[in-house]
Structures are given as structure tokens and as C-alpha cells.
Amino acid sequence: MADADKERVLKDDKSEKRLLWVSHMTRIRDTQDKAAFAELYAHFAPRVKGFLMKSGSDASLAEECAQEVMATCWHKAHLFDPSRASVATWIFTIARNRKIDVLRKQRRPEPEELTWGPEEEPDQADILVLQEESALLGQALSDLPPAQRELIQKAYFGELSHSEIAAQTGLPLGTIKSRIRLALERLRHAMK
Amino acid sequence: MVELMNNIKHHLTDDILMGYSAGTLPEAFNLMVATHLSLCDTCRAHLEGFDAVGGALLEDDVNTVVQMDENSFAATMSLIAGGAPDSIIVTHPTGTLPAPLQDYAGGDLSAIKWKPVGMGVKQAILPTSSDASARLLFIPAGAAMPDHGHQGTEMTMVLQGAFQDEGGYFARGDVEVADADHVHTPTADINEDCICLAVSDAPLEFKGILPRIVQRFIRI
């Protein structure tokens, strides 16, 4: 197989996996599907635990917090918006908030919430595009030169302060940002 | 709902948004970001882009995967069976202050207990962790704040009225980010009293000895 084809297969594979997690979330939200949750758990709980340990937590606290983060995924499944975030991104934000609560012992001010009402759901096409954009962003991050990638990891695992981050403008965020902006506009319109 | 502002010209910077996404900012800075995002979908989309970077790191970095304990899943299922914890509901209040700020101020503008700091300027310090400070500032229409420089990073966001300084004209929703060595003299617009949220990770330094003494007493 040519390299370009391999890349495409890899990309499609990652994009499909993201869509699979989205449908798991829908099953958890609509039918409290424990089998779907078990698969989500097997994949994400060890990642959340690792993220918390890299951020300075010991193993037993990270274990406890990872369990709480996953329980939150179950309880807040109705708040997940697949036209704005991949499941990995959404779980990352829950884990990050837990990190601030428990490790940094601070309150975390949150912006006013934007959610779809019970009668409205995001458009399927918007979901597909956003999930694909998330896969592409993941690929672009993997393709960064190792030194730059390491700097970004340090920023996210809390080893750099905001003034040391000095704006990683090399991040390929242009497309995903404009997709999210579009999703927000539709949501605002639906909320009127 | 506090209305969305589509004419914001001065936005949060990338390093601040990335720090908010990573969860590494002081509480007072998080308050600034949450307040601005409540009014600005441009920055909200920008932030969610940075969140997507965090998601990609979580998803793709196999080095950070740590096996869960035995019985971990069962423990989680019993956590779930115990019911959802009380969640903080971020409402959409009416008024001048966006929800996160009303939460810290104990209500909208009428709830604020202002303390005069001289020349008609008033302030109210908001309770946050001590690694940075957050305050609301009231500057009478047309008045100037004294010249001041900074040691750390200071961000000022307009909530009512407007001010002008060397960096430009700032109206509701606009944020000015000032780094160390940045000396400025903001002047409130003549049409309306100006109310701002100001956060800083170091005390402001006023030029001249008298203000510096006063500073110790009023925690400016």
C-alpha cells in the first residue's frame, strides 16, 4: 500500500473510532446502556488516570478521581454535544476540572452553559465533520516535530505556567475552530 | 440571559486560553476567562479548539495510559448507583454581570459593596485563591486612573461604559491584557461610569510614593 493510502486508512479508522464513541454516549444517555459504558470505561479510564498522575497526583488519588470522572460521564451524558467536541475532548475537560478541584483545591469558575434543549439535537452532518476534524487534529499533533509536541504536552500536564506557554501558535487549530464557531451559532439560534 | 456581544474587538490571548484549557491558571484568571466567554463566542470557539488539543493528547498518547485497579469498574458502577452529585447549575441571569461573576460577587451590580480608593474610584475585591487577585473597579465617567505599571500579568475587562488608553478604546466585553513593564493611564468614557473586572497575578505599582503607601492599605 502506498504511504498516502496508509495514511488515509489510518485517518478513516481514527475518525470511525471517534464516531463509535459518540454512538456509545448516545446509548448511555438514552438507554443507560452498561455494555457501551464498559467499553468507554476500558478505553478512557486508564487514560484519565495517566493524565492525572502526569499532573502530579499519586496513583491512589488518580484512581479515585478517574472513577469519579467516568461516573460523571454517565451522569452528564445528556450534556455532551458531538457537534462541538469529540468524546475524548469532553472527557478531557471533565478530568481537567477534577484536577483543579482535587489537586489544586480551587473553585473553577465556568462560563454560562450552552446546551441543546430537550427538543433539539445537533445536525448529523455537523457531528460527522467535527468528529473528522478532531481526528485530523490528532494526526496533525502526532506529526509535529518531537520538541514542539513535547512542549504542548508539558503545557497540558501542568508543567508550564501560562506565561511560559507563550502561545503555541504553531497549533493547527484553524479549521476545527471555525467548525466549533459554526456549531455555536446554530446552538445560539436554536436557543432563541 | 446576559446578551452575547458580537462587537468585541479586544479578545483573550492564546496563552491565557490555553492555560484555561490545561487548567493551570490561577482562580482569578479563570474567573476572567469564564466571564469573557459568557459574552464572546469567538473566544469560546477558540477555547474549545484548545480543549480539542487536550482531547487529542488524552486519546493518542499511549505513554500516559495507566492500568486501573482490580474491581475499579464495579466501584465506578456503585458510584453511579449512588446517584448524581449536586451539580453546579450555571444559570443565565439577567443584569449587567455574566453568571460566573454574579456567582463571585453575590449578585448583580446592586449587590456589590464598593470601597472608595480615592478620586471617585471605587473597588470591590472578589474572593479567589491568593496566587492572583480579582476586583471590580468603578471609575466615574471621564475620570482617569493614576499611571500604573505592573509586575505580572494584568487583565481588565469592561462590563459597563468604556475606557480609552494607549492600547485603544475598550467597551463592554473587551479585554485588555497588560504584561510587565506596560505603563498605562486608562480614562473612562465621558458618557457613562465605567465598571471593569480586573485580575492580576501581582500587585499594581503606582508611580509616586504616596500612592504606593496607600496601596498597602487598600490592596490595589
XYZ file of C-alpha atoms in Angstrom:
412
model
C 0.000 0.000 0.000
C 1.274 3.484 -0.825
C 2.009 5.756 2.128
C -0.796 8.128 1.193
C -3.283 5.239 1.193
C -1.995 4.007 4.531
C -2.453 7.456 5.965
C -5.981 7.640 4.653
C -6.855 4.239 6.150
C -5.360 5.298 9.459
C -7.283 8.567 9.379
C -10.594 6.887 8.462
C -10.009 4.353 11.209
C -9.471 7.067 13.810
C -12.443 9.043 12.589
C -14.628 5.927 12.778
C -13.462 5.199 16.297
C -14.499 8.696 17.317
C -17.947 8.166 15.796
C -18.223 4.867 17.651
C -17.602 6.669 20.975
C -20.255 9.224 20.019
C -22.835 6.463 19.479
C -21.780 4.893 22.806
C -22.535 8.208 24.503
C -25.965 8.321 22.860
C -26.675 4.777 24.106
C -25.594 5.708 27.622
C -27.752 8.838 27.530
C -30.876 7.252 26.013
C -30.924 3.713 27.435
C -28.363 3.733 30.292
C -26.504 1.075 28.276
C -23.993 -0.597 30.622
C -22.200 -2.539 27.863
C -21.474 0.698 25.985
C -20.284 2.291 29.223
C -17.996 -0.677 29.975
C -16.241 -0.209 26.602
C -15.958 3.537 27.104
C -14.543 2.856 30.557
C -11.978 0.308 29.387
C -10.658 2.820 26.872
C -10.788 6.129 28.728
C -10.421 5.398 32.465
C -6.733 4.336 32.175
C -6.047 7.445 30.070
C -7.662 9.735 32.631
C -5.715 8.033 35.419
C -2.471 8.526 33.492
C -3.296 12.182 32.783
C -3.909 12.850 36.491
C -0.696 11.103 37.524
C 1.297 13.125 34.998
C -0.312 16.222 36.500
C 1.149 15.372 39.916
C -1.365 13.039 41.547
C -0.317 9.810 43.283
C -1.699 6.520 41.990
C -4.473 6.013 44.533
C -5.861 9.559 44.234
C -5.671 9.303 40.428
C -7.556 6.006 40.560
C -10.282 7.538 42.728
C -10.578 10.631 40.537
C -10.627 8.610 37.308
C -13.565 6.614 38.683
C -15.364 9.866 39.550
C -14.644 11.312 36.110
C -16.138 8.233 34.441
C -19.187 8.341 36.734
C -19.634 11.988 35.695
C -19.608 10.881 32.032
C -22.581 8.658 32.844
C -24.489 11.278 34.808
C -23.818 14.134 32.383
C -24.206 12.183 29.131
C -27.096 14.485 28.155
C -24.725 17.489 28.165
C -22.278 16.016 25.636
C -22.535 17.862 22.297
C -20.856 15.899 19.458
C -21.111 18.896 17.098
C -18.652 20.735 19.375
C -16.327 18.081 20.801
C -15.093 14.530 20.421
C -15.767 12.185 23.348
C -12.040 12.304 24.199
C -12.177 16.115 24.326
C -15.274 16.094 26.515
C -13.737 13.583 28.937
C -10.529 15.621 28.954
C -12.473 18.703 30.139
C -14.152 16.706 32.937
C -10.778 15.291 34.038
C -9.212 18.756 33.882
C -11.970 20.191 36.110
C -11.464 17.349 38.580
C -7.734 18.100 38.579
C -8.437 21.732 39.549
C -10.893 20.700 42.297
C -8.828 17.977 43.863
C -5.176 18.604 43.046
C -5.195 22.392 43.023
C -8.014 22.731 45.570
C -9.600 25.675 43.801
C -13.062 26.559 42.661
C -13.349 26.657 38.921
C -15.482 29.467 37.503
C -17.408 28.199 34.455
C -18.856 30.267 31.609
C -22.618 30.368 31.144
C -23.668 26.988 29.801
C -24.868 26.455 26.228
C -26.823 23.261 25.690
C -29.396 21.933 23.260
C -32.895 21.880 24.670
C -34.743 18.571 25.027
C -36.465 19.008 21.647
C -33.421 19.931 19.610
C -30.315 18.000 18.668
C -27.279 18.948 16.619
C -27.311 18.160 12.932
C -25.847 14.774 11.900
C -23.678 16.389 9.209
C -22.180 18.790 11.777
C -21.341 15.843 14.018
C -19.587 13.966 11.196
C -17.479 16.956 10.213
C -16.483 17.847 13.771
C -15.506 14.261 14.607
C -13.410 14.076 11.453
C -11.786 17.427 12.258
C -10.907 16.057 15.703
C -9.230 13.035 14.104
C -7.290 15.299 11.737
C -6.159 17.499 14.629
C -4.935 14.405 16.488
C -2.997 13.351 13.406
C -1.509 16.827 12.957
C -0.351 16.799 16.589
C 1.311 13.403 16.113
C 3.082 14.785 13.049
C 4.591 17.769 14.877
C 8.354 17.766 15.438
C 9.033 15.949 18.767
C 10.364 19.060 20.543
C 7.233 21.066 19.767
C 4.924 18.195 20.682
C 6.728 17.800 23.993
C 6.217 21.474 24.785
C 2.468 21.127 24.212
C 2.323 18.050 26.425
C 4.114 19.968 29.167
C 1.628 22.826 28.856
C -1.311 20.426 29.263
C 0.170 18.304 32.005
C 0.730 21.396 34.072
C 4.487 21.703 33.936
C 4.447 25.107 32.249
C 2.792 28.277 33.519
C 0.705 30.362 31.146
C 3.488 32.891 30.660
C 5.883 30.080 29.718
C 3.436 28.715 27.168
C 3.958 31.900 25.129
C 1.136 30.965 22.743
C 1.800 27.846 20.716
C 0.660 29.483 17.513
C 2.046 26.559 15.517
C -1.018 24.527 16.562
C -3.196 23.610 13.573
C -6.456 24.892 15.078
C -7.875 26.990 12.221
C -10.391 24.516 10.769
C -11.660 22.961 13.974
C -12.146 26.429 15.478
C -14.314 27.561 12.591
C -16.374 24.338 12.801
C -16.956 24.873 16.525
C -17.868 28.505 15.865
C -20.483 27.357 13.345
C -21.887 24.840 15.850
C -22.147 27.610 18.462
C -24.026 29.846 16.026
C -26.562 27.079 15.327
C -26.942 26.420 19.013
C -27.500 30.128 19.764
C -30.086 30.208 17.003
C -31.882 27.162 18.466
C -31.854 28.740 21.939
C -33.715 31.859 20.754
C -29.586 35.540 29.607
C -26.795 38.104 29.556
C -26.623 39.044 25.904
C -23.922 37.792 23.580
C -21.643 40.566 22.312
C -20.776 40.365 18.636
C -18.777 43.578 18.502
C -15.965 42.654 20.883
C -12.675 43.888 19.447
C -10.176 43.007 22.158
C -10.060 39.284 22.948
C -8.297 36.900 25.315
C -4.812 35.849 24.212
C -3.784 32.334 23.136
C -1.589 31.706 26.169
C -4.453 32.569 28.543
C -6.980 30.413 26.666
C -4.541 27.509 26.510
C -3.830 27.863 30.227
C -7.568 27.813 30.960
C -7.943 24.695 28.825
C -4.985 22.993 30.508
C -6.243 24.010 33.961
C -3.038 25.764 35.015
C -4.251 29.350 35.601
C -4.851 30.968 38.987
C -8.507 31.096 40.062
C -8.806 34.864 39.448
C -7.673 34.368 35.824
C -10.165 31.529 35.377
C -12.863 33.937 36.574
C -11.812 36.458 33.921
C -11.869 33.801 31.193
C -15.260 32.393 32.265
C -16.732 35.921 32.368
C -15.408 36.850 28.931
C -16.509 33.528 27.373
C -20.041 34.132 28.616
C -20.141 37.153 26.266
C -17.837 36.066 23.432
C -18.379 33.071 21.141
C -15.202 33.845 19.193
C -13.105 33.082 22.271
C -15.405 30.207 23.266
C -14.753 28.502 19.915
C -11.059 29.281 20.284
C -11.017 27.692 23.751
C -12.884 24.601 22.582
C -10.177 24.277 19.904
C -7.579 24.172 22.695
C -9.776 21.659 24.558
C -9.624 19.516 21.403
C -5.820 19.548 21.703
C -6.194 18.239 25.273
C -8.581 15.571 23.994
C -6.118 14.521 21.305
C -3.296 14.239 23.864
C -5.537 12.132 26.112
C -6.571 9.912 23.207
C -3.307 9.408 21.363
C -0.542 9.474 23.915
C -0.096 5.810 24.849
C 2.658 6.715 27.334
C 0.114 8.175 29.709
C -2.123 5.092 29.904
C -2.083 3.666 33.462
C -3.964 0.479 34.248
C -6.937 0.815 36.591
C -7.095 -1.192 39.831
C -8.875 -4.511 40.060
C -12.608 -4.062 40.781
C -12.314 -0.490 39.551
C -15.245 -0.833 37.150
C -17.515 -2.312 39.822
C -16.541 0.529 42.171
C -17.468 3.051 39.482
C -20.829 1.374 38.870
C -21.650 1.663 42.552
C -20.626 5.351 42.465
C -23.117 5.736 39.617
C -25.797 3.823 41.531
C -25.310 6.280 44.392
C -26.838 8.968 42.157
C -25.524 12.128 40.520
C -23.809 14.586 42.856
C -25.422 18.004 43.102
C -24.214 19.743 40.022
C -23.484 23.414 39.891
C -26.044 24.867 37.550
C -24.641 27.797 35.650
C -27.768 29.813 35.077
C -28.349 32.576 32.609
C -29.163 35.554 34.836
C -30.352 38.906 33.627
C -28.399 42.015 34.541
C -25.034 43.530 33.770
C -22.719 40.889 35.226
C -22.402 37.495 33.466
C -23.231 34.402 35.567
C -19.722 33.429 36.770
C -19.151 36.965 38.032
C -22.553 37.180 39.765
C -21.564 33.964 41.479
C -18.408 35.575 42.931
C -19.950 38.994 43.602
C -23.025 37.549 45.328
C -25.412 39.069 42.776
C -25.571 41.761 40.116
C -24.247 45.346 40.428
C -26.729 46.289 43.169
C -25.220 43.607 45.468
C -21.686 44.988 45.308
C -20.190 46.630 48.394
C -17.888 49.258 46.904
C -14.964 50.720 48.831
C -13.671 54.154 47.777
C -9.979 54.259 46.850
C -9.718 57.984 46.045
C -10.558 60.314 43.168
C -14.052 58.847 42.927
C -12.648 55.440 42.005
C -14.163 52.515 43.937
C -13.315 48.854 44.114
C -14.660 45.558 45.420
C -12.266 42.649 45.921
C -13.649 39.250 44.952
C -12.757 36.116 46.930
C -10.293 33.937 44.983
C -7.189 31.895 45.769
C -4.231 34.049 46.743
C -1.950 33.302 43.758
C -3.747 36.129 41.910
C -6.394 38.720 42.718
C -9.702 39.747 41.184
C -11.552 43.005 41.782
C -14.363 45.046 40.320
C -13.411 48.653 39.605
C -15.758 51.624 39.356
C -14.317 54.618 37.506
C -16.531 57.733 37.278
C -17.355 58.896 33.742
C -14.470 60.936 32.339
C -12.090 60.156 35.250
C -8.546 58.851 34.836
C -6.895 56.093 36.846
C -3.407 57.012 38.092
C -0.446 55.981 35.929
C 0.495 52.478 36.821
C 2.813 49.719 35.753
C 2.756 46.010 36.565
C 4.999 43.288 37.813
C 2.987 40.384 36.442
C 0.105 39.971 34.020
C -2.981 42.142 34.438
C -6.228 41.734 32.517
C -9.047 44.282 32.562
C -12.455 43.642 31.046
C -15.161 46.279 30.613
C -18.612 45.391 31.964
C -20.275 48.800 31.682
C -19.261 52.035 29.970
C -15.884 52.214 28.246
C -12.306 53.364 28.724
C -9.540 54.606 26.499
C -5.809 54.214 26.956
C -2.612 53.768 24.949
C -3.896 50.333 23.839
C -7.105 51.650 22.265
C -10.807 52.016 23.075
C -12.372 49.309 25.264
C -16.150 48.801 25.546
C -18.332 46.103 27.140
C -16.779 42.673 26.656
C -13.367 43.971 25.547
C -10.324 42.722 27.494
C -7.004 44.490 27.807
C -4.086 42.192 28.588
C -1.105 44.085 30.033
C 2.210 42.419 30.732
C 5.096 43.511 32.915
C 6.619 46.938 32.079
C 3.405 48.078 30.446
C 2.568 51.505 31.904
C -0.843 52.881 31.067
C -3.359 55.544 32.090
C -6.904 54.396 31.387
C -9.533 57.168 31.169
C -13.227 56.345 31.467
C -15.509 57.409 28.627
C -17.407 60.610 29.407
C -20.866 59.163 28.659
C -21.176 56.645 31.474
C -19.454 55.466 34.664
C -17.117 52.612 33.803
C -17.219 49.265 35.619
C -14.476 46.720 34.965
C -13.284 43.351 36.174
C -9.518 43.483 36.773
C -7.353 40.480 37.597
C -3.660 40.452 38.352
C -1.048 37.943 39.431
C 0.984 40.715 41.120
C 0.024 43.928 42.916
C -0.232 47.043 40.753
C 2.539 49.566 41.267
C 1.507 53.189 41.161
C 4.053 55.813 40.179
C 4.937 58.156 43.036
C 5.483 57.465 46.697
C 2.107 58.470 48.140
C 0.019 56.084 46.059
C 2.472 53.325 46.939
C 1.831 53.858 50.653
C -1.908 53.982 50.073
C -1.603 50.810 48.044
C -0.563 48.868 51.130
C -3.741 49.848 52.910
C -6.260 49.431 50.152
C -4.819 46.342 48.453
C -4.863 47.888 44.995
